[in-house]
Coordinates of C-alpha atoms in Angstrom, one line a residue:
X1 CA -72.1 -18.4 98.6
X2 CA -75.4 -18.3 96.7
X3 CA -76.4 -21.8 98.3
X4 CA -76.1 -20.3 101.7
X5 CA -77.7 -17.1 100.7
X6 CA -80.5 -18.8 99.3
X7 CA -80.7 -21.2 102.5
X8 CA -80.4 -18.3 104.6
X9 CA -83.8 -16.9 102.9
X10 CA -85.5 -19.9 103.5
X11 CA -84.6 -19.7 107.1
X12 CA -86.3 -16.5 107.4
X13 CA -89.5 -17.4 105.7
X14 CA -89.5 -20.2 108.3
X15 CA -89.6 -17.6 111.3
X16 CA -92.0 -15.7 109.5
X17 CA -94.4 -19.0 110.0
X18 CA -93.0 -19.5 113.4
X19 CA -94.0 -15.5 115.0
X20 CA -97.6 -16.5 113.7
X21 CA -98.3 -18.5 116.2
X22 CA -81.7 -15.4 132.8
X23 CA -78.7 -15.6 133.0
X24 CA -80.5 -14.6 136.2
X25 CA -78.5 -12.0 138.2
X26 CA -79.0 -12.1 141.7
X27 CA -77.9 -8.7 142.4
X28 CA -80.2 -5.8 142.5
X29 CA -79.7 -1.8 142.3
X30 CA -83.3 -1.7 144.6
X31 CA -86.5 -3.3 145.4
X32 CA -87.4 -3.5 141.7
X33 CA -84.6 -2.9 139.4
X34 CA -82.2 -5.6 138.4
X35 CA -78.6 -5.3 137.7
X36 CA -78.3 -6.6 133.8
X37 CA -75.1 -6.7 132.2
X38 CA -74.1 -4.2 129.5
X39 CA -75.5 -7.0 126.4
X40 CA -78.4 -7.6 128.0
X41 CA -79.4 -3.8 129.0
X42 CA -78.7 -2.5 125.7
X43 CA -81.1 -5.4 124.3
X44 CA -84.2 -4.8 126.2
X45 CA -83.8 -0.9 126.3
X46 CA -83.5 -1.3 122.1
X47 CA -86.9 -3.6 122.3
X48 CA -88.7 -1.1 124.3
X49 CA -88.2 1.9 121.8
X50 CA -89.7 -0.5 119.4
X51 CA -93.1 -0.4 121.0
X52 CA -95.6 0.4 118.5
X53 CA -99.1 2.4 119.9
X54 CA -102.1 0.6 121.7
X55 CA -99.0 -1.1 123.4
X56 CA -98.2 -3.9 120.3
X57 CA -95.1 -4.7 118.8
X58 CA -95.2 -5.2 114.8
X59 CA -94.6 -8.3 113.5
X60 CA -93.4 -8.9 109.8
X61 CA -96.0 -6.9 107.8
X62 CA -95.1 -3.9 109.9
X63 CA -98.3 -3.9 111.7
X64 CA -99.5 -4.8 115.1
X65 CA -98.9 -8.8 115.9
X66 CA -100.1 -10.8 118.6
X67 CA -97.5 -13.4 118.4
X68 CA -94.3 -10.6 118.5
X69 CA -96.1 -9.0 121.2
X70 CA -95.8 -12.2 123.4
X71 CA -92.5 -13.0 122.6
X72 CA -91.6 -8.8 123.7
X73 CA -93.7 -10.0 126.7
X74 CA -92.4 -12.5 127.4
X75 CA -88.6 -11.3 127.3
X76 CA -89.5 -8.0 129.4
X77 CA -90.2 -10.6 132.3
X78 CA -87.4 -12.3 131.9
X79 CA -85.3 -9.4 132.7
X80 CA -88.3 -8.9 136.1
X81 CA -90.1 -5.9 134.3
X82 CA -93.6 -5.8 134.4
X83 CA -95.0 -6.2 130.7
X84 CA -97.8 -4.1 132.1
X85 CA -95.6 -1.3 133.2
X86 CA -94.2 -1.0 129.3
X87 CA -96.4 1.4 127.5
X88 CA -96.1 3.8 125.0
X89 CA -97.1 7.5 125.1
X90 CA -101.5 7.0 125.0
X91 CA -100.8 4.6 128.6
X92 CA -101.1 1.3 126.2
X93 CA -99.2 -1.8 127.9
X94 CA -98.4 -4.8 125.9
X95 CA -101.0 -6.2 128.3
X96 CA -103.3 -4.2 127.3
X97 CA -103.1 -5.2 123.7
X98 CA -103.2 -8.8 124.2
X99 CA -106.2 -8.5 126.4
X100 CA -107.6 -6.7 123.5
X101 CA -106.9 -9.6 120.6
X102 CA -107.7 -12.3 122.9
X103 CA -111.0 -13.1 121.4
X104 CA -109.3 -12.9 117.6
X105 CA -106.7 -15.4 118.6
X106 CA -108.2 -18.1 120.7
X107 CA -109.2 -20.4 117.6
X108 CA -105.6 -20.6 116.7
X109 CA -104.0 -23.1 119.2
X110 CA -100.8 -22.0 118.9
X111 CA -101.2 -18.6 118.7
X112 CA -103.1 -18.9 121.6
X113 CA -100.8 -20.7 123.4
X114 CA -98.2 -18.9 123.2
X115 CA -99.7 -15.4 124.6
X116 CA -101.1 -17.6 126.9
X117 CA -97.5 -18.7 128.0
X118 CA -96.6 -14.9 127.5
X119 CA -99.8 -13.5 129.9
X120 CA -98.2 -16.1 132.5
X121 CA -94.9 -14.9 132.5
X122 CA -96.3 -11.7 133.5
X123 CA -98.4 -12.8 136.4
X124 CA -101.6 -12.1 134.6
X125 CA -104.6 -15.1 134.6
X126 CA -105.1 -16.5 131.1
X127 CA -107.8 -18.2 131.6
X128 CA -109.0 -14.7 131.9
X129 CA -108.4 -12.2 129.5
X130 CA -111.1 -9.8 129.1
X131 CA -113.8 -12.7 129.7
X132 CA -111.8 -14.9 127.4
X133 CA -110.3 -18.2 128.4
X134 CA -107.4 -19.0 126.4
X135 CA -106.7 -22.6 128.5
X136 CA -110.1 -23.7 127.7
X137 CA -109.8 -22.6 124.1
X138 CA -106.5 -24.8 123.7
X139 CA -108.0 -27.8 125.2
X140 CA -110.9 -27.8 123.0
X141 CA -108.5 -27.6 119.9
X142 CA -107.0 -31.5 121.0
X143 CA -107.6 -33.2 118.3
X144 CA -107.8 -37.0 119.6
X145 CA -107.0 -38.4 116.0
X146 CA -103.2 -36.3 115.9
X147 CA -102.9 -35.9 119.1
X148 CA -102.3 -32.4 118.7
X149 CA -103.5 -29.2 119.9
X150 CA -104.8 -27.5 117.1
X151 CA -102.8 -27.8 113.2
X152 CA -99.5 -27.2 113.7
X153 CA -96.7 -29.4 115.2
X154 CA -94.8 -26.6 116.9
X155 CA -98.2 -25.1 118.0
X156 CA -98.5 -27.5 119.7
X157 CA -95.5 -28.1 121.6
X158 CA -96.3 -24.3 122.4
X159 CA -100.3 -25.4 123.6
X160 CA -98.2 -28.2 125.8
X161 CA -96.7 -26.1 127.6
X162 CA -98.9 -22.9 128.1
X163 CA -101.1 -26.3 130.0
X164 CA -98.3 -27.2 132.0
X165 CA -98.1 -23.3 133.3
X166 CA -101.3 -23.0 133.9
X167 CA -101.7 -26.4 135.6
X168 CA -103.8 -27.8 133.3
X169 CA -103.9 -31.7 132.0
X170 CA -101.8 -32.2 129.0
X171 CA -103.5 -35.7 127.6
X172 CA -100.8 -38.7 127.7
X173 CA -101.6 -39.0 124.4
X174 CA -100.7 -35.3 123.8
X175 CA -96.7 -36.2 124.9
X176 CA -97.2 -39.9 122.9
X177 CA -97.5 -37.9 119.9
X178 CA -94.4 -35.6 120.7
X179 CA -92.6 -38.4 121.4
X180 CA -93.6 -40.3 118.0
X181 CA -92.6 -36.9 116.0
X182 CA -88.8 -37.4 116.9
X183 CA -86.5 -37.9 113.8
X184 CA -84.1 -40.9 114.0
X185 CA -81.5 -38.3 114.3
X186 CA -83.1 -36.7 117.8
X187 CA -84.8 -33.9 116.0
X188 CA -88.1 -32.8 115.9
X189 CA -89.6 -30.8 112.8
X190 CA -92.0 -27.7 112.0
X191 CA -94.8 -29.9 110.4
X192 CA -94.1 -32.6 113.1
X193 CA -93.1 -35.2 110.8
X194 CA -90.6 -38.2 112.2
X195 CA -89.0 -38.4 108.5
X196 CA -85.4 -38.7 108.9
X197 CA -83.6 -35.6 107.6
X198 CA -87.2 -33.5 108.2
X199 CA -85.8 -32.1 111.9
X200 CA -84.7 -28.8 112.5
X201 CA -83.1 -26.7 115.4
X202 CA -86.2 -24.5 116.2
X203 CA -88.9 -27.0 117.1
X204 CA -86.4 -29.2 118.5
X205 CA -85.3 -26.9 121.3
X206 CA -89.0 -26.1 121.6
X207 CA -90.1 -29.7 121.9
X208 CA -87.5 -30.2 124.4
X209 CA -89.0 -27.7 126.7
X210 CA -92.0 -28.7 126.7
X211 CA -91.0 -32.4 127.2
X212 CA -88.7 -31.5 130.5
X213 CA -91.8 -29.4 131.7
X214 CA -94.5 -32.3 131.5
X215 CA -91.6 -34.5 133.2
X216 CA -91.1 -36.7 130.1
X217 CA -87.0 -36.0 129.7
X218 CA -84.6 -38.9 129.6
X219 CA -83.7 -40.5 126.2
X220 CA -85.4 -38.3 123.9
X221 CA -84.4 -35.2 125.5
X222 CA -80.7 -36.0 125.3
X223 CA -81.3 -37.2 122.1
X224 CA -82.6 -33.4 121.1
X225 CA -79.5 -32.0 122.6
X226 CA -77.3 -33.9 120.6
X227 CA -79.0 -33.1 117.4
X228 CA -78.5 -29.2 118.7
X229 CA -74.7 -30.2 119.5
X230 CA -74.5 -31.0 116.3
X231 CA -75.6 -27.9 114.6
X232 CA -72.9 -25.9 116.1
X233 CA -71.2 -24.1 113.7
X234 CA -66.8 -22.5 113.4
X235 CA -68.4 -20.2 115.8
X236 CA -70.2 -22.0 117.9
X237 CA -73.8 -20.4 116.8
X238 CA -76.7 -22.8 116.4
X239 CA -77.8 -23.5 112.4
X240 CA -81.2 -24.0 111.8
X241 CA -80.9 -27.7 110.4
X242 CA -78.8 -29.8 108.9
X243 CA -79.1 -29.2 105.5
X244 CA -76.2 -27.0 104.8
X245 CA -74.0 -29.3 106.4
X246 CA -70.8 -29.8 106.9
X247 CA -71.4 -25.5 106.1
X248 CA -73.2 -25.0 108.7
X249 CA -74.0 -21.0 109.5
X250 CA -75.6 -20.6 112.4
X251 CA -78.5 -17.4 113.3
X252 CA -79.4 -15.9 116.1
X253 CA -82.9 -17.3 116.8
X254 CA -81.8 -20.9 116.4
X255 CA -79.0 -20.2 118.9
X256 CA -81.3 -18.4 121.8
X257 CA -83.8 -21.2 121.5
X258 CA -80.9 -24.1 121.8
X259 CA -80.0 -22.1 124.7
X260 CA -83.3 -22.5 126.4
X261 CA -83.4 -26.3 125.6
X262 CA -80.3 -27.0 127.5
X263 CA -81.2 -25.0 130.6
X264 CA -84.6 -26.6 130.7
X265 CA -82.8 -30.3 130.8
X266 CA -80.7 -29.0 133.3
X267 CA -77.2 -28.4 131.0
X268 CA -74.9 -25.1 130.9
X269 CA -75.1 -24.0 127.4
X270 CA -71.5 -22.1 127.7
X271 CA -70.1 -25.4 128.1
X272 CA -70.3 -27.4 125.0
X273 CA -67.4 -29.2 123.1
X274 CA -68.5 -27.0 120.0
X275 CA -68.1 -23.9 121.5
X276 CA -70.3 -20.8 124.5
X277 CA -73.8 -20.6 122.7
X278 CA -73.9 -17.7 125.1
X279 CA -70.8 -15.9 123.7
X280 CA -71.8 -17.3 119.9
X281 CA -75.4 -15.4 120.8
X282 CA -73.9 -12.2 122.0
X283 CA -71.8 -12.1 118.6
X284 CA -74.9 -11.5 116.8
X285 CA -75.7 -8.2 118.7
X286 CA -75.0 -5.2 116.9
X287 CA -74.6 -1.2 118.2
X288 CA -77.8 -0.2 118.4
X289 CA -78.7 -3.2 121.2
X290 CA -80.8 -5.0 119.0
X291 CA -79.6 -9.0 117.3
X292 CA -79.5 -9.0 113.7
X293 CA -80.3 -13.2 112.4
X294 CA -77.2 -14.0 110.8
X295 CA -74.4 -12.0 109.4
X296 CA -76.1 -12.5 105.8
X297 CA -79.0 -10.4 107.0
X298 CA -77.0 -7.9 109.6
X299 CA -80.0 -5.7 110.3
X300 CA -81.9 -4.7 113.6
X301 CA -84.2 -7.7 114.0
X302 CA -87.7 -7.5 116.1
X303 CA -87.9 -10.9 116.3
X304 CA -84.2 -11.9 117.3
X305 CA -83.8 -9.2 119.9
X306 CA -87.4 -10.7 121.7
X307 CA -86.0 -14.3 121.5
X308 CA -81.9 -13.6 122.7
X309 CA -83.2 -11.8 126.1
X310 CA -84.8 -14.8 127.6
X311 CA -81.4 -16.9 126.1
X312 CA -79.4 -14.3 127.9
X313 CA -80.8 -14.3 131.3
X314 CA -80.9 -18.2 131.2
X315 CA -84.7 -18.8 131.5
X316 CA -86.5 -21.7 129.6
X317 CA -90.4 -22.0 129.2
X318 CA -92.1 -21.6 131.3
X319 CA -91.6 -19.5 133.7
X320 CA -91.9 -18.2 136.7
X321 CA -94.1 -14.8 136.7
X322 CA -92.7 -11.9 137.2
X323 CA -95.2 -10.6 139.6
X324 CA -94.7 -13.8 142.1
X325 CA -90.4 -14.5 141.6
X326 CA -89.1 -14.0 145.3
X327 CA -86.4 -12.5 144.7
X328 CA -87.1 -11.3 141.4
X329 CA -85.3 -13.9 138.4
X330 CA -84.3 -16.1 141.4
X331 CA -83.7 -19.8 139.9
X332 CA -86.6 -22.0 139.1
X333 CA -87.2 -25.0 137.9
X334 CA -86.7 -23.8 134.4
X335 CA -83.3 -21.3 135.4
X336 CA -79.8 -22.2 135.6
X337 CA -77.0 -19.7 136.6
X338 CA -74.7 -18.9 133.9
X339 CA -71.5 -16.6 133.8
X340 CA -72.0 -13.2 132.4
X341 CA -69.2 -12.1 130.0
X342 CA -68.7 -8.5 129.6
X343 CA -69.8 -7.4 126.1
X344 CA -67.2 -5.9 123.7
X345 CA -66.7 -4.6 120.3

């Protein structure tokens, strides 16, 4: 018990370095309202009372945070609500927040990267915001030596594909280096090291993504799945890695963002020999809407409640924006349809 209480700290420190940088339903109530289900609905209704002023969301330290604001952005259009429409009471959108900070953040590849990805999502131009051009900014930061986009591994998995949205290049030798960073178990890790055992469940689904998107799938792909397949725990939930293994508990977060890898390669993630990743995510809600990360941390999480919407509504990175889906969360490229199950407690 204090093993997994210890790992389960760890785990959280890790997304506190990881928010630094649809099932879609085809049935509307009118023109511009989607029918969610009742999981869902309660989810994105909990993340909009969260909405801090000048339009932000907070991000650990309790104040405003670029990267939790584009991960609220981005799961406000996945449910087809304008991130520009949600605003607190002084008219702030999350918008207008990120077109505030988008000078502060453009030396930070990753960061940059992913509002970039979430400014997309909502049909906005990143290489314009306020006079700032966040694609250019994260294809100065390719560093030729790495092969990266800026420091960070899963930053730049993140810079791949905010380049693929926003049709830009990504250098072959960009996707070389993802593809020397895989683990000989399939995995990919946060420092983007291939050491055996170094892999987790995180940067592996994100890797994934951005692999499918630059249309470099095939072997190492379905070698990613199967290192998320294995990570399943009793329940079905994703762990984070491997390292607790065979007592594996899986979280929230690492379960969402397995979700998204299998629909970007094209695989229903409610049908896996170890269990619904859809039903194992939905056990994670609790009352108020909101996910907590595991059961050994069981309150309201920000950061959770952002990353489960996308998971729920079936929608992988990147995209389609919001402002241009026709109908609004029809399939894409990056959406598969998935059965909604009623939610129940």
């Amino acid at each position: 018990m204090f093993t997994r209480r210890r790992r389960s700290l760890t785990l959280v420190l890790l997304l506190v370095l990881l928010a630094l940088i649809a099932i879609p339903l085809l049935t509307r109530d009118s023109d511009d309202e989607l029918s969610l289900d009742h999981s869902t609905q309660t989810a994105i209704d909990w993340l909009r009372s969260q909405q801090l002023p000048a339009g932000a969301f907070a991000g650990f330290s309790g104040g405003a945070d670029p990267g939790m604001t584009a991960d609220a952005v981005l799961a406000f259009a996945a449910v087809g609500v304008d991130p520009d429409s949600v605003s607190t009471g002084d008219g702030a959108s999350a918008i207008d927040y990120l077109r505030a900070v988008a000078g502060d953040i453009a030396s930070d590849a990753g960061l940059a990267a992913k509002v970039a990805l979430a400014l997309h999502a909502a049909g906005e131009n990143p290489r314009d915001v306020g006079g700032v051009d966040l694609i250019a900014a994260i294809d100065a930061a390719f560093d030729e030596t790495t092969g990266w986009h800026g420091l960070s591994f899963y930053g730049h998995a993140l810079a791949a594909l905010a380049l693929d949205a926003a049709d830009a290049p990504v250098p072959a030798e960009a996707v070389e280096a993802m593809l020397a960073a895989q683990t000989p178990e399939g995995s990919w890790g946060f420092a983007g090291s291939p050491e055996a055992g170094s892999g987790d469940s995180n940067t592996t689904a994100l890797a994934i993504q951005a692999l499918v998107a630059v249309g470099q799938g095939g072997d190492a792909v379905e070698r990613g799945l199967d290192y998320l397949r294995s990570l399943q725990d009793d329940d079905g939930a994703v762990a984070y890695d491997a390292s607790a293994a065979p007592n594996l508990a899986g979280d929230a977060n690492s379960t969402a963002l397995a979700i998204q890898a299998f629909v970007a390669a094209g695989h229903d993630p409610t049908a896996l020999p170890g269990g619904d990743l859809r039903a194992a995510l939905v056990s994670f809600q609790n009352e108020s809407g909101a996910f907590q990360f595991q059961s050994a941390f069981p309150d309201d999480s920000l950061l959770a409640t952002a990353q489960a919407i996308p998971a729920l509504m079936g929608v992988a990175l990147p995209y389609d924006p919001v402002a241009r889906a026709e109908p609004a969360l029809a399939p894409t490229r990056s959406a598969v349809v998935l059965p909604v199950r009623g939610f129940a407690r």
